[in-house]
PDB file of C-alpha atoms in Angstrom:
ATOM      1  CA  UNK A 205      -5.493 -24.033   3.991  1.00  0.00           C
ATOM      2  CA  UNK A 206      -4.392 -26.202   1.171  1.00  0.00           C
ATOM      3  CA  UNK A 207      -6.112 -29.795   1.090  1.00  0.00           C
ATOM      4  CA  UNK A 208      -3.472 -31.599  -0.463  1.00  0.00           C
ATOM      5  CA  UNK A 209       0.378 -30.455   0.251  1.00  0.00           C
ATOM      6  CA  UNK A 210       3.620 -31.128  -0.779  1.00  0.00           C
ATOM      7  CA  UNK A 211       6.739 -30.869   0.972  1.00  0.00           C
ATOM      8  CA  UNK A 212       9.312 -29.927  -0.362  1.00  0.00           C
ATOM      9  CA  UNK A 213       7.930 -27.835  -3.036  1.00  0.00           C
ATOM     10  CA  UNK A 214      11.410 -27.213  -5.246  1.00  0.00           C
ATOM     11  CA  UNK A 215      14.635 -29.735  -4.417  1.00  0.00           C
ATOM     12  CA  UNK A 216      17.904 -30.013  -5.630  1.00  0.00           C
ATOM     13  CA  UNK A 217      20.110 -33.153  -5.237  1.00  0.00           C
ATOM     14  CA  UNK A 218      22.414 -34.770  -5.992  1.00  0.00           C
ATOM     15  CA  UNK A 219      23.375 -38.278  -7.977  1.00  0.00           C
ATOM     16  CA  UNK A 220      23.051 -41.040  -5.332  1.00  0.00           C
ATOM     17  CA  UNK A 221      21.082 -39.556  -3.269  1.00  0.00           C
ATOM     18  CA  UNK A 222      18.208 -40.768  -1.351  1.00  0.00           C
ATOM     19  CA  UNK A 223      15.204 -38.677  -1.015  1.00  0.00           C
ATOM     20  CA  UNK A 224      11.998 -38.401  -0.011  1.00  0.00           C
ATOM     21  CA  UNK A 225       8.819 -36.671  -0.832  1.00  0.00           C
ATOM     22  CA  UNK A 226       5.795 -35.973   1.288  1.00  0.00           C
ATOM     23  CA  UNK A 227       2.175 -35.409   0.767  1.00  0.00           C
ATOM     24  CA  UNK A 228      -0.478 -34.943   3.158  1.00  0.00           C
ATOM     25  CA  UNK A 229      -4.491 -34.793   2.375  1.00  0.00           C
ATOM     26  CA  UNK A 230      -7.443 -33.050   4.509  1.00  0.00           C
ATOM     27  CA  UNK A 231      -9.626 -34.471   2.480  1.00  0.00           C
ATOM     28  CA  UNK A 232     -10.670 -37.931   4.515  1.00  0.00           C
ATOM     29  CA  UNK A 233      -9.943 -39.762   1.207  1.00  0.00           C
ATOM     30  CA  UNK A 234      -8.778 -43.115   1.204  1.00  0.00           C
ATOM     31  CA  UNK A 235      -6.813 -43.147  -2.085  1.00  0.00           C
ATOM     32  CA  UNK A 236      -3.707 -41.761  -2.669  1.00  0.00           C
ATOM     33  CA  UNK A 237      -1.394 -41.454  -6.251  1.00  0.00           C
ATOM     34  CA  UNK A 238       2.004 -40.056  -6.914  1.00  0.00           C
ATOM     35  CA  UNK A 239       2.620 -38.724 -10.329  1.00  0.00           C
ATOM     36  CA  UNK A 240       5.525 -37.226 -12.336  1.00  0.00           C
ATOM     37  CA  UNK A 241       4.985 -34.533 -15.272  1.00  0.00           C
ATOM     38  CA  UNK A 242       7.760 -34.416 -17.490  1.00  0.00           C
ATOM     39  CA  UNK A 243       7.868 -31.272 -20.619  1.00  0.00           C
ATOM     40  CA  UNK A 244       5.826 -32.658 -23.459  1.00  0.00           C
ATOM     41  CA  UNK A 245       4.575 -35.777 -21.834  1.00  0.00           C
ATOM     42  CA  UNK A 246       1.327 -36.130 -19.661  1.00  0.00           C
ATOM     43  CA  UNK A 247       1.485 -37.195 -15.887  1.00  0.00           C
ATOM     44  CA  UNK A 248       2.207 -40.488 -15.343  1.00  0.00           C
ATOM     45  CA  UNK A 249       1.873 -43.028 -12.598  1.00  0.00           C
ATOM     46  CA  UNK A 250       4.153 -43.932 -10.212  1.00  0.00           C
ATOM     47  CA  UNK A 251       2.162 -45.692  -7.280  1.00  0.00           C
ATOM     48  CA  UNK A 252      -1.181 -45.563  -5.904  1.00  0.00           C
ATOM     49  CA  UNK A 253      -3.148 -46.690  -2.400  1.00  0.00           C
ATOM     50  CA  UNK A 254      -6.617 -47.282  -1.843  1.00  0.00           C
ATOM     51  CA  UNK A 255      -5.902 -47.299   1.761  1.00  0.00           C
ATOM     52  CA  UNK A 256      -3.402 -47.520   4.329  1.00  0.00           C
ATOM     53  CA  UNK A 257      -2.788 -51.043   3.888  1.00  0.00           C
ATOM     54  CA  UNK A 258      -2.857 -51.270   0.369  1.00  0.00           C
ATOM     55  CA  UNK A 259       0.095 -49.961  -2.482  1.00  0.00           C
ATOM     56  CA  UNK A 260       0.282 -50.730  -6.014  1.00  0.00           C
ATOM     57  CA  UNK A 261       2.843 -49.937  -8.777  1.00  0.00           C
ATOM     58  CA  UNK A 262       2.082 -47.847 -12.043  1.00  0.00           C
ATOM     59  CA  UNK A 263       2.790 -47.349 -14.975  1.00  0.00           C
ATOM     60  CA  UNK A 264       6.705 -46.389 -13.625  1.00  0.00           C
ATOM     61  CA  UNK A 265       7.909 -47.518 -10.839  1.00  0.00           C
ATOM     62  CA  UNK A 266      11.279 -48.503 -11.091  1.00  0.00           C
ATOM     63  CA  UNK A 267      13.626 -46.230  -9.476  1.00  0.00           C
ATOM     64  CA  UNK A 268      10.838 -45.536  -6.516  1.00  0.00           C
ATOM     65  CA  UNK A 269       9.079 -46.727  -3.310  1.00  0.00           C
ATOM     66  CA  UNK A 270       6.224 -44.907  -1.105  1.00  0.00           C
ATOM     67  CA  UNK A 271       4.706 -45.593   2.277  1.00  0.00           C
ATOM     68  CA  UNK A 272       1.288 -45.186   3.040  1.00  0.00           C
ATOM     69  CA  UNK A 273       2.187 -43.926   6.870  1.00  0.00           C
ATOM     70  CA  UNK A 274      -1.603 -42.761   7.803  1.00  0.00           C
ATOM     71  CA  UNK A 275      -5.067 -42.355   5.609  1.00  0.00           C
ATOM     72  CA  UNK A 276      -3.605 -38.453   5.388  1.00  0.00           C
ATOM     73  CA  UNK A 277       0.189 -39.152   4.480  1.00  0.00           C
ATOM     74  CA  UNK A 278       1.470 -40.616   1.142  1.00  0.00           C
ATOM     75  CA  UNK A 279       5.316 -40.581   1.135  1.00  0.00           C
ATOM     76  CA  UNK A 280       7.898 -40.932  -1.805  1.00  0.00           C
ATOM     77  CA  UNK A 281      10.926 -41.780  -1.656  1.00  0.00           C
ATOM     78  CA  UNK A 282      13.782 -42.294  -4.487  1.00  0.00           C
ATOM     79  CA  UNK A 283      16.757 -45.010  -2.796  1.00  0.00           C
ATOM     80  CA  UNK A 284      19.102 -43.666  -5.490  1.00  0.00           C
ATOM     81  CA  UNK A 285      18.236 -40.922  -7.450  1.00  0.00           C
ATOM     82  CA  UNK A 286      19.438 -39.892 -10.992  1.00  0.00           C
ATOM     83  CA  UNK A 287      19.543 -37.389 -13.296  1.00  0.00           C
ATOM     84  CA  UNK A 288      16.549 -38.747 -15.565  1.00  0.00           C
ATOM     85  CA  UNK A 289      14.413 -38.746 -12.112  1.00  0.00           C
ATOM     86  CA  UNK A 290      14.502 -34.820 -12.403  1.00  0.00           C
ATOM     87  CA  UNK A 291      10.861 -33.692 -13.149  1.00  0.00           C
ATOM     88  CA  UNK A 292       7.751 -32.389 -11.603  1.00  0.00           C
ATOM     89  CA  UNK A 293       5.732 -34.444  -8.724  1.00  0.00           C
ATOM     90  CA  UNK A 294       2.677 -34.199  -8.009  1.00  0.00           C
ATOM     91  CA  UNK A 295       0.462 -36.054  -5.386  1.00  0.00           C
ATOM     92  CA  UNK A 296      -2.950 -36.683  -5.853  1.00  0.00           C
ATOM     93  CA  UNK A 297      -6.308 -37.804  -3.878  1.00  0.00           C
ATOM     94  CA  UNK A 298      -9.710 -39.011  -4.759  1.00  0.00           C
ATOM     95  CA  UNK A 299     -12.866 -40.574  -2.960  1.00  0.00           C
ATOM     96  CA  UNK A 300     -13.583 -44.005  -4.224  1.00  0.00           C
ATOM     97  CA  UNK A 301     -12.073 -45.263  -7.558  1.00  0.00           C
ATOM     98  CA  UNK A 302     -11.036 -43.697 -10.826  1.00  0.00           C
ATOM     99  CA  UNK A 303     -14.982 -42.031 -11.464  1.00  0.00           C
ATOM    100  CA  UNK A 304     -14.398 -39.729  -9.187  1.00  0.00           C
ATOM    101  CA  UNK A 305     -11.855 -36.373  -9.806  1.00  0.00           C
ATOM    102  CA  UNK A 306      -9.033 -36.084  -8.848  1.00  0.00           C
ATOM    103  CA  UNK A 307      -7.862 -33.564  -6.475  1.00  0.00           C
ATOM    104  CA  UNK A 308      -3.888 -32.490  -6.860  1.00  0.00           C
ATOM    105  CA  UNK A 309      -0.935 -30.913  -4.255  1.00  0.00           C
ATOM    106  CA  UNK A 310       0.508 -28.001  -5.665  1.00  0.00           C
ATOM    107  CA  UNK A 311       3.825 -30.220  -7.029  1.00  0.00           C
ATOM    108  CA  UNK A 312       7.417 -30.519  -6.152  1.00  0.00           C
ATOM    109  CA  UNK A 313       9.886 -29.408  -8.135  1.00  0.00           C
ATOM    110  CA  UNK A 314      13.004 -31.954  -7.978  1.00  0.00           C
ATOM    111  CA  UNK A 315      15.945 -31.423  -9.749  1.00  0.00           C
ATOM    112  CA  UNK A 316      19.261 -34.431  -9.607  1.00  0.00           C
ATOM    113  CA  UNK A 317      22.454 -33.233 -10.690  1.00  0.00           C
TER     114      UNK A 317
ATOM    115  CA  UNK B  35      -4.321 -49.094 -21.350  1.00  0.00           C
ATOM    116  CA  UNK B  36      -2.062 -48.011 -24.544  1.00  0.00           C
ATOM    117  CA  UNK B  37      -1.869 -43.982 -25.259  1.00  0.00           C
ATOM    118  CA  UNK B  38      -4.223 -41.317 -24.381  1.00  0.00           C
ATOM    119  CA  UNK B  39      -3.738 -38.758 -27.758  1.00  0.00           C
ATOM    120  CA  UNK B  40      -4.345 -35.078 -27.690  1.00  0.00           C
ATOM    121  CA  UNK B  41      -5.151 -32.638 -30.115  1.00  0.00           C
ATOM    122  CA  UNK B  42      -3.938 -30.060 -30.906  1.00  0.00           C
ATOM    123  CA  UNK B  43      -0.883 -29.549 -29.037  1.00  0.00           C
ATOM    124  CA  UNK B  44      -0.912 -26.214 -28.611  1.00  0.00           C
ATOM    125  CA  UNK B  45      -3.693 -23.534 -29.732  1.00  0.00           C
ATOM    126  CA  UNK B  46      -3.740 -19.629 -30.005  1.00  0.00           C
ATOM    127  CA  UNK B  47      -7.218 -17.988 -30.222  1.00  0.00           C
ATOM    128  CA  UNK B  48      -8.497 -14.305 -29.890  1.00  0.00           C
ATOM    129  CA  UNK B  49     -11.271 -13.393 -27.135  1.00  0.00           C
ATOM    130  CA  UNK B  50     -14.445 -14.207 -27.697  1.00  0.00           C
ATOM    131  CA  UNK B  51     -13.491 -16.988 -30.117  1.00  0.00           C
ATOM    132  CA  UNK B  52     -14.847 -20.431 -29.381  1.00  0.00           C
ATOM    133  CA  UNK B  53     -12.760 -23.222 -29.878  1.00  0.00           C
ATOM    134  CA  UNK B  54     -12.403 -26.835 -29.207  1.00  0.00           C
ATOM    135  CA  UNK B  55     -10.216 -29.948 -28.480  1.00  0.00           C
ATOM    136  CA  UNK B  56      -9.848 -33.769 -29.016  1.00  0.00           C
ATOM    137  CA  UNK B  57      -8.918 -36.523 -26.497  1.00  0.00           C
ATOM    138  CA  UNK B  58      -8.717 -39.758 -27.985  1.00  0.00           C
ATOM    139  CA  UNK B  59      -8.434 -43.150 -25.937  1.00  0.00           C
ATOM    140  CA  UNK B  60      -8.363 -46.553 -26.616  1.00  0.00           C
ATOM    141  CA  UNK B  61     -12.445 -47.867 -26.532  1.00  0.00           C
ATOM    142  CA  UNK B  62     -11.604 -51.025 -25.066  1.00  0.00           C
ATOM    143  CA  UNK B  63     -11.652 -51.694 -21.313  1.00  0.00           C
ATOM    144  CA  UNK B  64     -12.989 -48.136 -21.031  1.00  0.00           C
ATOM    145  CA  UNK B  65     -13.616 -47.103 -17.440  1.00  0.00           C
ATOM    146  CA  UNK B  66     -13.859 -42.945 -16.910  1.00  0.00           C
ATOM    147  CA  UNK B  67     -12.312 -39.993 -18.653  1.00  0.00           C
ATOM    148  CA  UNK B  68     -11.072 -37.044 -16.938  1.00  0.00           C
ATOM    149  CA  UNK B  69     -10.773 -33.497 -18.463  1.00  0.00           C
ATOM    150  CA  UNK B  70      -8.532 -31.282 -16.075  1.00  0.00           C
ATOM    151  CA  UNK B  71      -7.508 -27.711 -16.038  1.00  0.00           C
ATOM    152  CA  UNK B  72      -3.916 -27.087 -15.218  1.00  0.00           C
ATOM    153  CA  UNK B  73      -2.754 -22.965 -15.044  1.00  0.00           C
ATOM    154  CA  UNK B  74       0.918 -22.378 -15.058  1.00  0.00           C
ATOM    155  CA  UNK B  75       2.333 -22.573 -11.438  1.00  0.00           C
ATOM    156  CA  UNK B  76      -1.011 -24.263  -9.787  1.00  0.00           C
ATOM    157  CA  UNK B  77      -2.105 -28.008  -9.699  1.00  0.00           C
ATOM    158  CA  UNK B  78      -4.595 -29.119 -12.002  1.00  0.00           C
ATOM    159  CA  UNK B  79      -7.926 -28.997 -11.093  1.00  0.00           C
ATOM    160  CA  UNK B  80     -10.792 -31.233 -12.067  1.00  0.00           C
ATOM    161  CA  UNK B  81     -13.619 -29.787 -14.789  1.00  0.00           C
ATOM    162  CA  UNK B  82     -15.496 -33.118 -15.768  1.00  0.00           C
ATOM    163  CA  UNK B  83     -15.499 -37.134 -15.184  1.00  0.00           C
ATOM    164  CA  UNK B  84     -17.592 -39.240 -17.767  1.00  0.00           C
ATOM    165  CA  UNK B  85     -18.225 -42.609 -17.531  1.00  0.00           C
ATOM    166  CA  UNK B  86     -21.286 -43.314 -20.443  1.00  0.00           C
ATOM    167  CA  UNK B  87     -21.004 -43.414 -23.441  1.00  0.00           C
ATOM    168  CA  UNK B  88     -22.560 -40.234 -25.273  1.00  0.00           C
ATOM    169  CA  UNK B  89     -22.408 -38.498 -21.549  1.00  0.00           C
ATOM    170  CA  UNK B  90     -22.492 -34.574 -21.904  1.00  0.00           C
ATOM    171  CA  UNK B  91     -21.476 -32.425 -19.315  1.00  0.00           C
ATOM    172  CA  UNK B  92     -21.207 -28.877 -19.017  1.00  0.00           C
ATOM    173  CA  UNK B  93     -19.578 -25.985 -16.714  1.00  0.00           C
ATOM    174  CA  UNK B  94     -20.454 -22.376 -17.440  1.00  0.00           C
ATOM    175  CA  UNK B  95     -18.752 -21.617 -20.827  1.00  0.00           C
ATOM    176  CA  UNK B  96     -16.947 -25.394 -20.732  1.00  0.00           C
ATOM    177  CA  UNK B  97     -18.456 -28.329 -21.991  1.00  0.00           C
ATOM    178  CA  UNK B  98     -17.415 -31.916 -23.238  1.00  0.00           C
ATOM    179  CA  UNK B  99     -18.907 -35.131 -25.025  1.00  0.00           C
ATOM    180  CA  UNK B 100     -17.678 -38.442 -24.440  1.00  0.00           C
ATOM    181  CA  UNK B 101     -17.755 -41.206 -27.342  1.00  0.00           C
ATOM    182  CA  UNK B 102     -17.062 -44.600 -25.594  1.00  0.00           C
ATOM    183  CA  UNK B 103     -16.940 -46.707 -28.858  1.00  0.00           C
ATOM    184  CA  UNK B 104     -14.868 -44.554 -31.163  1.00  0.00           C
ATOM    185  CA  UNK B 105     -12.445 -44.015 -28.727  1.00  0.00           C
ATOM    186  CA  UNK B 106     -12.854 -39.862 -28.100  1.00  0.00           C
ATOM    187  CA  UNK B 107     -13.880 -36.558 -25.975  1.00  0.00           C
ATOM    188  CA  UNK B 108     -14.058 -33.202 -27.283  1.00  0.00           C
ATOM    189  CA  UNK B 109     -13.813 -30.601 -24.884  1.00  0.00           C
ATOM    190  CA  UNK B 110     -15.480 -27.401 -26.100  1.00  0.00           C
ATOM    191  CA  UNK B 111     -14.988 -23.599 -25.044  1.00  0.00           C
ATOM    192  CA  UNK B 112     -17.464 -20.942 -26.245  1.00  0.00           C
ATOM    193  CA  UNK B 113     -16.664 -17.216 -26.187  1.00  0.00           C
ATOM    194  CA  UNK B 114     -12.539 -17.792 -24.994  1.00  0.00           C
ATOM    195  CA  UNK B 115     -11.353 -15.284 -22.309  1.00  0.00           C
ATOM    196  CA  UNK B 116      -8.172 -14.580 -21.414  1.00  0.00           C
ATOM    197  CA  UNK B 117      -8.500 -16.725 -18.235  1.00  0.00           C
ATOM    198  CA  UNK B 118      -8.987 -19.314 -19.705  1.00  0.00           C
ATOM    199  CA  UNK B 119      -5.451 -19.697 -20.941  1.00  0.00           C
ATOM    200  CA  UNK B 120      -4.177 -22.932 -19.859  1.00  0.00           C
ATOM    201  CA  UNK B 121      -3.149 -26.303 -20.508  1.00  0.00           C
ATOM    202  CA  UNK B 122      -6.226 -28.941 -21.012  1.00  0.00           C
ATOM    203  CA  UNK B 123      -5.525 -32.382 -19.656  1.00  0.00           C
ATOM    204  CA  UNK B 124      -7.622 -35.480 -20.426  1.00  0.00           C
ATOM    205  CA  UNK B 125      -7.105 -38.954 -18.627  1.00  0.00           C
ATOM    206  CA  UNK B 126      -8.544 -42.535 -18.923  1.00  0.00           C
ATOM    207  CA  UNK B 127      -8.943 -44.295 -16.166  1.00  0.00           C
ATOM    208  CA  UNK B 128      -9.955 -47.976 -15.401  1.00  0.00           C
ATOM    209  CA  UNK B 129      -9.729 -49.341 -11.944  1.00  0.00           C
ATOM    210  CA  UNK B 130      -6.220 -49.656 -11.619  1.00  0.00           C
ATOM    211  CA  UNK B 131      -4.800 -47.074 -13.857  1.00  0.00           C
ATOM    212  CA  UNK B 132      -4.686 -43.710 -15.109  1.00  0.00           C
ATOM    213  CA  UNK B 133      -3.236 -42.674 -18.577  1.00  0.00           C
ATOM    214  CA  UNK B 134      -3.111 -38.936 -19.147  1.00  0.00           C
ATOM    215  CA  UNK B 135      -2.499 -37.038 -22.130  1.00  0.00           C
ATOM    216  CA  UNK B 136       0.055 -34.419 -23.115  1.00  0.00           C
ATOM    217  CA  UNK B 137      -2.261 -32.134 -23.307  1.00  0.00           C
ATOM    218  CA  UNK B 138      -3.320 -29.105 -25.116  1.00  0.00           C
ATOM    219  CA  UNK B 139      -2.048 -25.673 -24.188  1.00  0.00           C
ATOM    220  CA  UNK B 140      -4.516 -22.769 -25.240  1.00  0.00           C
ATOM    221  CA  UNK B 141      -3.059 -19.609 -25.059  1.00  0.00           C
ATOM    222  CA  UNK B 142      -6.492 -16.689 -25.258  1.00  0.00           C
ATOM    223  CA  UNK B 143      -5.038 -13.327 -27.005  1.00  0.00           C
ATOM    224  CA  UNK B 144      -7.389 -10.234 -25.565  1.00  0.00           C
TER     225      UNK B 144
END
């Protein structure tokens, strides 16, 4: 079985519509990211948690919120979403800080008409 | 953090050709840098983290460098194969933050 997951993996919506995202971790790490990829840019962050009590914004978070439910679920959620939130999402894990790798869910695909 | 550059974008080789790429970063506030492996349709998957400056590391046929004061990685493949067509990701962390770059897609002709 996977170690990270994604649910859903593909999603189509549409303007205005709230969504959420969901990523759960094996792993026993404490710290948790969100990403998106868009075509010709690299990932970038959305929000991070070093633990369940903890959630910080990143590089773009307008437009989004998460919930750190459990050490092992990460949620995303867009309130309102819009066409320029189409992309590809990927969740992410690691032990510790930023020295240690990174270890990525398999990515959901989210299209907003 | 300001942008994480790669180079080259994109990079056809034959088989058994070694090649190379850059990642460069800005040098200040330099934390870690992350070379990733990402295959079309799967997540990417971790190959090296360096945190010293002049740190080499090495896996199999893969291996990097890391220049903390100029601001760059190379990221070197000897004797391409075919699976290792893929798209080469490099990232800079510090301990709040993690800039990735575009990356470099290398596509390995047999």
């Amino acid at each position: 079985d996977a170690d990270v997951t994604q649910t859903p993996r593909n999603r189509i919506t549409k303007t205005g519509k709230r969504i959420m995202l969901e990523c759960s971790q094996t792993k026993g790490h404490d710290r948790m990211y969100w990403y998106r990829q868009d075509p010709g840019l690299g990932l970038r962050l959305i929000y991070y948690s070093f633990d369940v009590k903890d959630i910080n914004k990143g590089e773009i978070s307008d437009g989004y919120s998460v919930s750190r439910q459990a050490q092992a679920k990460f949620s995303l959620s867009l309130e309102s979403a819009i066409p320029n939130q189409t992309a590809l999402y990927f969740c992410a894990t690691s032990d510790l800080g930023l020295r240690y790798e990174q270890f990525f869910g398999p990515g959901t695909r989210l299209t907003v008409l | 953090i300001l942008n994480v550059e790669q180079s080259p974008q994109s990079l056809h080789v034959q088989e058994g050709d070694s090649t190379n790429f850059t990642c460069s970063f800005p040098s200040s506030n330099f934390y870690a840098l992350h070379w990733y492996r990402w295959e079309t349709a799967k997540s990417p998957e971790a190959l090296f983290v360096m945190t010293l400056n002049g740190d080499e590391k090495k896996k199999g046929r893969i291996s990097a460098t890391l220049n903390t004061k100029e601001g760059y990685s190379y990221l070197y493949i000897k004797g391409s194969q075919p699976e290792d067509s893929a798209t080469y990701l490099c990232a800079q962390g510090n301990n709040n933050d993690m800039r990735f770059g575009a990356g470099t897609r290398l596509t390995v002709k047999p």
